[in-house]
Short mmCIF file of C-alpha atoms in Angstrom, two decimals:
data_model
loop_
_atom_site.label_atom_id
_atom_site.label_comp_id
_atom_site.label_asym_id
_atom_site.label_seq_id
_atom_site.Cartn_x
_atom_site.Cartn_y
_atom_site.Cartn_z
CA UNK A 1 21.13 23.52 -9.52
CA UNK A 2 17.87 21.90 -10.50
CA UNK A 3 18.13 18.22 -11.35
CA UNK A 4 17.04 17.20 -14.87
CA UNK A 5 13.61 15.67 -15.25
CA UNK A 6 13.29 12.05 -16.26
CA UNK A 7 10.75 9.87 -17.98
CA UNK A 8 11.36 6.11 -18.01
CA UNK A 9 9.55 3.92 -20.50
CA UNK A 10 9.70 0.19 -20.95
CA UNK A 11 9.94 -1.85 -24.10
CA UNK A 12 9.34 -4.94 -22.02
CA UNK A 13 6.81 -7.43 -23.29
CA UNK A 14 7.40 -10.18 -20.72
CA UNK A 15 9.85 -11.28 -18.11
CA UNK A 16 10.98 -14.89 -18.08
CA UNK A 17 14.24 -16.35 -17.60
CA UNK A 18 17.57 -17.61 -18.66
CA UNK A 19 19.59 -21.45 -20.48
CA UNK A 20 20.96 -23.62 -17.98
CA UNK A 21 19.66 -26.28 -15.66
CA UNK A 22 19.69 -25.71 -11.91
CA UNK A 23 18.47 -28.56 -9.74
CA UNK A 24 19.07 -27.24 -6.22
CA UNK A 25 18.48 -24.14 -4.15
CA UNK A 26 21.38 -21.76 -4.63
CA UNK A 27 22.66 -18.23 -5.19
CA UNK A 28 21.74 -16.93 -8.63
CA UNK A 29 24.42 -14.22 -8.37
CA UNK A 30 27.13 -16.78 -7.55
CA UNK A 31 28.58 -14.57 -4.86
CA UNK A 32 28.52 -11.31 -6.83
CA UNK A 33 25.93 -9.81 -4.47
CA UNK A 34 26.51 -9.26 -0.75
CA UNK A 35 23.15 -10.97 -0.15
CA UNK A 36 22.48 -14.24 -2.05
CA UNK A 37 19.73 -14.16 -4.68
CA UNK A 38 17.94 -17.44 -4.04
CA UNK A 39 16.33 -19.76 -6.57
CA UNK A 40 15.15 -23.32 -6.44
CA UNK A 41 15.56 -26.07 -9.02
CA UNK A 42 14.37 -24.95 -12.44
CA UNK A 43 15.51 -24.58 -16.02
CA UNK A 44 15.90 -21.20 -17.66
CA UNK A 45 17.82 -19.62 -20.57
CA UNK A 46 21.43 -18.66 -19.82
CA UNK A 47 22.61 -15.16 -19.10
CA UNK A 48 25.61 -13.61 -17.40
CA UNK A 49 24.87 -12.25 -13.93
CA UNK A 50 26.15 -8.72 -13.32
CA UNK A 51 25.16 -6.53 -10.34
CA UNK A 52 26.02 -3.41 -12.36
CA UNK A 53 25.42 -1.95 -15.80
CA UNK A 54 28.00 -2.87 -18.43
CA UNK A 55 28.93 -1.17 -21.69
CA UNK A 56 27.11 -2.73 -24.63
CA UNK A 57 27.05 -2.28 -28.43
CA UNK A 58 26.82 1.34 -29.56
CA UNK A 59 27.41 2.83 -26.12
CA UNK A 60 30.20 5.43 -26.04
CA UNK A 61 30.46 5.58 -22.24
CA UNK A 62 31.71 2.88 -19.89
CA UNK A 63 29.25 2.83 -16.93
CA UNK A 64 32.08 1.71 -14.61
CA UNK A 65 34.19 4.80 -15.35
CA UNK A 66 34.14 7.48 -12.66
CA UNK A 67 33.14 10.71 -14.41
CA UNK A 68 31.28 12.75 -11.77
CA UNK A 69 33.04 15.10 -9.30
CA UNK A 70 33.17 14.24 -5.61
CA UNK A 71 32.84 16.10 -2.32
CA UNK A 72 35.68 16.80 0.13
CA UNK A 73 33.74 15.92 3.29
CA UNK A 74 35.76 14.24 6.05
CA UNK A 75 32.78 13.40 8.24
CA UNK A 76 31.28 9.95 8.70
CA UNK A 77 28.15 11.06 6.89
CA UNK A 78 27.64 14.15 4.73
CA UNK A 79 25.38 17.00 5.78
CA UNK A 80 23.84 19.54 3.45
CA UNK A 81 25.51 22.49 5.20
CA UNK A 82 28.97 21.46 4.02
CA UNK A 83 28.69 18.78 1.31
CA UNK A 84 29.06 19.95 -2.29
CA UNK A 85 27.16 16.89 -3.56
CA UNK A 86 24.12 17.60 -1.37
CA UNK A 87 24.27 21.34 -2.04
CA UNK A 88 24.32 20.77 -5.79
CA UNK A 89 21.73 18.02 -6.06
CA UNK A 90 19.79 18.13 -2.80
CA UNK A 91 19.38 15.64 0.03
CA UNK A 92 17.53 12.56 -1.19
CA UNK A 93 17.85 10.07 1.71
CA UNK A 94 17.27 10.25 5.45
CA UNK A 95 19.84 8.96 7.96
CA UNK A 96 18.63 5.36 7.44
CA UNK A 97 19.00 5.44 3.65
CA UNK A 98 15.26 5.75 3.02
CA UNK A 99 14.22 7.82 0.01
CA UNK A 100 12.78 11.09 1.32
CA UNK A 101 10.55 12.04 -1.58
CA UNK A 102 8.52 9.12 -2.88
CA UNK A 103 6.28 11.26 -5.06
CA UNK A 104 9.03 12.42 -7.41
CA UNK A 105 6.82 13.36 -10.33
CA UNK A 106 6.46 16.85 -11.78
CA UNK A 107 4.16 17.20 -14.78
CA UNK A 108 4.68 13.54 -15.56
CA UNK A 109 8.43 13.33 -14.99
CA UNK A 110 10.52 12.18 -12.04
CA UNK A 111 13.80 13.67 -10.83
CA UNK A 112 17.00 11.59 -10.63
CA UNK A 113 19.05 11.05 -7.49
CA UNK A 114 22.77 11.83 -7.21
CA UNK A 115 24.81 9.89 -4.64
CA UNK A 116 28.31 10.49 -3.30
CA UNK A 117 30.84 8.57 -5.36
CA UNK A 118 34.35 7.10 -5.52
CA UNK A 119 35.93 10.56 -5.66
CA UNK A 120 34.17 11.70 -2.47
CA UNK A 121 36.20 11.65 0.74
CA UNK A 122 33.25 10.82 3.02
CA UNK A 123 32.84 7.42 4.65
CA UNK A 124 31.53 4.38 2.78
CA UNK A 125 28.74 4.44 5.36
CA UNK A 126 27.63 7.95 4.37
CA UNK A 127 23.85 8.23 4.25
CA UNK A 128 24.17 9.54 0.68
CA UNK A 129 25.46 6.15 -0.44
CA UNK A 130 22.55 3.74 -0.86
CA UNK A 131 22.15 2.18 -4.31
CA UNK A 132 25.91 1.70 -4.68
CA UNK A 133 25.90 -0.63 -1.66
CA UNK A 134 23.86 -3.17 -3.61
CA UNK A 135 21.29 -5.67 -2.32
CA UNK A 136 20.36 -5.60 1.35
CA UNK A 137 17.18 -7.72 1.29
CA UNK A 138 16.86 -11.46 0.72
CA UNK A 139 15.12 -11.99 -2.62
CA UNK A 140 14.07 -15.18 -4.39
CA UNK A 141 13.42 -15.92 -8.06
CA UNK A 142 10.51 -18.35 -8.33
CA UNK A 143 8.02 -19.76 -10.83
CA UNK A 144 4.70 -17.92 -10.84
CA UNK A 145 1.38 -19.51 -11.70
CA UNK A 146 0.81 -17.81 -15.06
CA UNK A 147 3.50 -15.15 -15.65
CA UNK A 148 6.73 -17.09 -15.97
CA UNK A 149 9.42 -16.30 -13.45
CA UNK A 150 9.00 -13.64 -10.79
CA UNK A 151 10.80 -12.21 -7.77
CA UNK A 152 9.53 -12.20 -4.19
CA UNK A 153 10.99 -10.84 -1.01
CA UNK A 154 11.75 -13.16 1.89
CA UNK A 155 11.57 -10.36 4.43
CA UNK A 156 9.53 -7.24 5.07
CA UNK A 157 10.57 -4.11 3.16
CA UNK A 158 9.67 -0.64 4.37
CA UNK A 159 8.28 2.11 2.16
CA UNK A 160 11.05 4.14 0.51
CA UNK A 161 13.73 1.47 0.90
CA UNK A 162 16.05 0.61 -2.00
CA UNK A 163 15.32 -2.93 -3.20
CA UNK A 164 17.40 -3.69 -6.31
CA UNK A 165 18.64 -2.31 -9.61
CA UNK A 166 17.45 -3.09 -13.11
CA UNK A 167 20.97 -3.66 -14.46
CA UNK A 168 22.13 -4.81 -17.87
CA UNK A 169 23.89 -3.79 -21.06
CA UNK A 170 23.80 -0.06 -21.81
CA UNK A 171 23.22 0.12 -25.56
CA UNK A 172 22.62 2.77 -28.21
CA UNK A 173 19.27 3.71 -29.75
CA UNK A 174 20.30 1.98 -32.99
CA UNK A 175 21.18 -1.23 -31.18
CA UNK A 176 17.95 -1.14 -29.17
CA UNK A 177 15.99 -0.73 -32.39
CA UNK A 178 17.93 -3.55 -34.10
CA UNK A 179 17.33 -5.91 -31.18
CA UNK A 180 13.64 -5.05 -31.06
CA UNK A 181 13.09 -5.74 -34.76
CA UNK A 182 15.12 -8.98 -34.67
CA UNK A 183 12.91 -10.48 -31.97
CA UNK A 184 10.30 -13.08 -32.71
CA UNK A 185 6.80 -12.83 -31.27
CA UNK A 186 7.57 -15.51 -28.69
CA UNK A 187 10.79 -13.84 -27.50
CA UNK A 188 11.01 -11.85 -24.30
CA UNK A 189 11.87 -8.17 -24.56
CA UNK A 190 13.72 -6.68 -21.59
CA UNK A 191 14.82 -3.29 -22.95
CA UNK A 192 14.00 -0.20 -20.88
CA UNK A 193 14.41 3.34 -22.20
CA UNK A 194 15.03 6.27 -19.86
CA UNK A 195 14.61 9.77 -21.26
CA UNK A 196 15.95 12.76 -19.36
CA UNK A 197 14.92 16.36 -19.97
CA UNK A 198 17.55 18.78 -18.69
CA UNK A 199 15.39 21.89 -19.09
CA UNK A 200 17.24 23.17 -22.16
CA UNK A 201 15.11 21.40 -24.73
CA UNK A 202 17.64 18.58 -25.13
CA UNK A 203 16.80 14.97 -24.38
CA UNK A 204 19.28 12.36 -23.19
CA UNK A 205 18.29 8.73 -23.70
CA UNK A 206 19.66 5.67 -21.93
CA UNK A 207 18.77 2.15 -23.07
CA UNK A 208 19.37 -0.83 -20.76
CA UNK A 209 18.93 -4.44 -21.87
CA UNK A 210 19.51 -7.26 -19.32
CA UNK A 211 18.62 -10.10 -21.71
CA UNK A 212 22.20 -11.45 -21.98
CA UNK A 213 23.89 -9.61 -19.09
CA UNK A 214 21.81 -8.58 -16.10
CA UNK A 215 20.88 -8.98 -12.46
CA UNK A 216 17.87 -10.13 -10.43
CA UNK A 217 15.88 -7.15 -11.76
CA UNK A 218 15.44 -8.90 -15.11
CA UNK A 219 13.03 -11.35 -13.46
CA UNK A 220 10.66 -8.71 -12.06
CA UNK A 221 7.15 -8.87 -13.46
CA UNK A 222 5.01 -5.94 -14.56
CA UNK A 223 1.98 -4.75 -12.61
CA UNK A 224 -0.41 -1.92 -13.39
CA UNK A 225 -0.50 -1.31 -9.62
CA UNK A 226 3.09 -2.18 -8.60
CA UNK A 227 4.81 -2.09 -5.21
CA UNK A 228 8.14 -0.81 -6.62
CA UNK A 229 8.95 2.31 -8.61
CA UNK A 230 12.01 3.15 -10.68
CA UNK A 231 14.31 6.12 -10.06
CA UNK A 232 17.43 6.91 -12.14
CA UNK A 233 20.33 7.18 -9.68
CA UNK A 234 23.74 8.54 -10.64
CA UNK A 235 26.68 7.36 -8.58
CA UNK A 236 30.11 7.41 -10.24
CA UNK A 237 29.04 7.70 -13.89
CA UNK A 238 26.87 9.96 -16.05
CA UNK A 239 25.07 6.73 -16.98
CA UNK A 240 22.20 6.40 -14.49
CA UNK A 241 21.53 3.26 -12.49
CA UNK A 242 17.87 2.21 -12.74
CA UNK A 243 17.09 1.77 -9.05
CA UNK A 244 13.86 0.27 -7.75
CA UNK A 245 12.46 1.50 -4.43
CA UNK A 246 9.51 0.27 -2.37
CA UNK A 247 6.45 2.44 -3.01
CA UNK A 248 4.73 1.06 0.10
CA UNK A 249 5.43 -1.36 2.92
CA UNK A 250 5.91 -4.83 1.42
CA UNK A 251 5.35 -8.02 3.38
CA UNK A 252 7.57 -11.11 3.35
CA UNK A 253 6.69 -13.60 0.55
CA UNK A 254 5.04 -10.84 -1.50
CA UNK A 255 5.91 -10.68 -5.19
CA UNK A 256 7.88 -7.61 -6.25
CA UNK A 257 6.61 -5.78 -9.34
CA UNK A 258 7.08 -2.49 -11.17
CA UNK A 259 5.34 -0.72 -14.01
CA UNK A 260 7.32 -1.35 -17.20
CA UNK A 261 6.21 2.02 -18.55
CA UNK A 262 7.85 3.88 -15.68
CA UNK A 263 4.67 4.95 -13.88
CA UNK A 264 3.43 4.09 -10.41
CA UNK A 265 -0.09 3.20 -9.28
CA UNK A 266 -1.54 3.82 -12.75
CA UNK A 267 0.03 7.29 -12.94
CA UNK A 268 2.06 7.27 -16.13
CA UNK A 269 4.68 9.89 -17.12
CA UNK A 270 3.28 12.24 -19.73
CA UNK A 271 5.63 11.39 -22.59
CA UNK A 272 5.38 7.61 -22.38
CA UNK A 273 4.24 6.00 -25.59
CA UNK A 274 3.36 2.67 -24.02
CA UNK A 275 -0.39 3.03 -24.45
CA UNK A 276 -0.58 4.13 -28.08
CA UNK A 277 -3.63 2.96 -29.97
CA UNK A 278 -3.64 0.32 -32.69
CA UNK A 279 -4.08 3.11 -35.24
CA UNK A 280 -0.92 4.80 -34.05
CA UNK A 281 0.93 1.52 -34.19
CA UNK A 282 -0.18 0.93 -37.77
CA UNK A 283 0.75 4.47 -38.75
CA UNK A 284 4.26 3.89 -37.49
CA UNK A 285 4.62 0.66 -39.38
CA UNK A 286 4.56 -1.54 -36.29
CA UNK A 287 1.19 -3.22 -36.80
CA UNK A 288 2.98 -6.57 -37.18
CA UNK A 289 3.86 -6.46 -33.48
CA UNK A 290 1.48 -8.32 -31.23
CA UNK A 291 0.77 -6.78 -27.85
CA UNK A 292 1.04 -9.25 -24.99
CA UNK A 293 -1.73 -9.56 -22.46
CA UNK A 294 -1.14 -8.28 -18.94
CA UNK A 295 -1.96 -10.78 -16.20
CA UNK A 296 -1.24 -8.62 -13.17
CA UNK A 297 -4.79 -9.09 -11.88
CA UNK A 298 -5.23 -5.54 -10.57
CA UNK A 299 -8.60 -3.79 -10.72
CA UNK A 300 -7.02 -1.04 -12.83
CA UNK A 301 -5.24 -3.40 -15.24
CA UNK A 302 -4.49 -1.84 -18.64
CA UNK A 303 -5.03 -5.28 -20.28
CA UNK A 304 -1.74 -5.21 -22.25
CA UNK A 305 1.90 -4.97 -21.24
CA UNK A 306 3.48 -1.58 -22.03
CA UNK A 307 5.23 -1.17 -25.37
CA UNK A 308 7.25 1.90 -26.30
CA UNK A 309 6.72 2.42 -30.02
CA UNK A 310 9.19 5.31 -30.35
CA UNK A 311 12.08 2.92 -31.03
CA UNK A 312 10.07 0.99 -33.60
CA UNK A 313 8.82 3.86 -35.75
#
């Protein structure tokens, strides 16, 4: 069965932080991650840390509910010759958990990944279980020079490795639109929209907002030439996890970034509305919104942070 195609678009206008005062180096996740998320003495707005997506206003599906079927493999790690999950959705990882197909675009869309889940009888160490294992690299939230908070890796990350999720509240279109319009110009907008095309003409949309409930992914900055790319990954639920993988080898102390519009290396999915002109914005009644300048510093910088106007029209 062919996997549905996906376009991810960001409504993000900046990434800064959280309300609470922290005066020492500690674990931002407070033990909720297997690997501590480090930070060092700063003040940021408060939010609830959650490694996983949670059900938010307007959402009719609980992301923690197991809704996908599982395989009956009894081996340590599934193989495509006998695993129903791999036969249905294809093999996406190698034996080390590295994503096999980094260029996942087809006419502007990328294909989602399906992992083995809680109903599968294979081992927890199965090579088709990657994102569900959570963080494996040591990451640190730090204060950047001119872009608020950011995230850097404290160790080298190889191309194709899973880095972290962009987790938060899963909300409805109506709630995403309400939150967008209620924001002031100085507020940070974290909402990401993922649109999936199943090949039947229907479109499924998922909206994730980590502003109040989220994980380390909420601190990632945008870059027009990022080192991470986003892939929707389904594990136990029909609600996809927004997983970020390394698009190239990343050195220790390097800042981690992704393209808020869902593209990679200036290659944007065809249906993204993030680069609409001012005329289009005015036509949709959103001319009151002020685009925020991009400070990624890349040679191919688009000058402004992506903004998906489809929710605002």
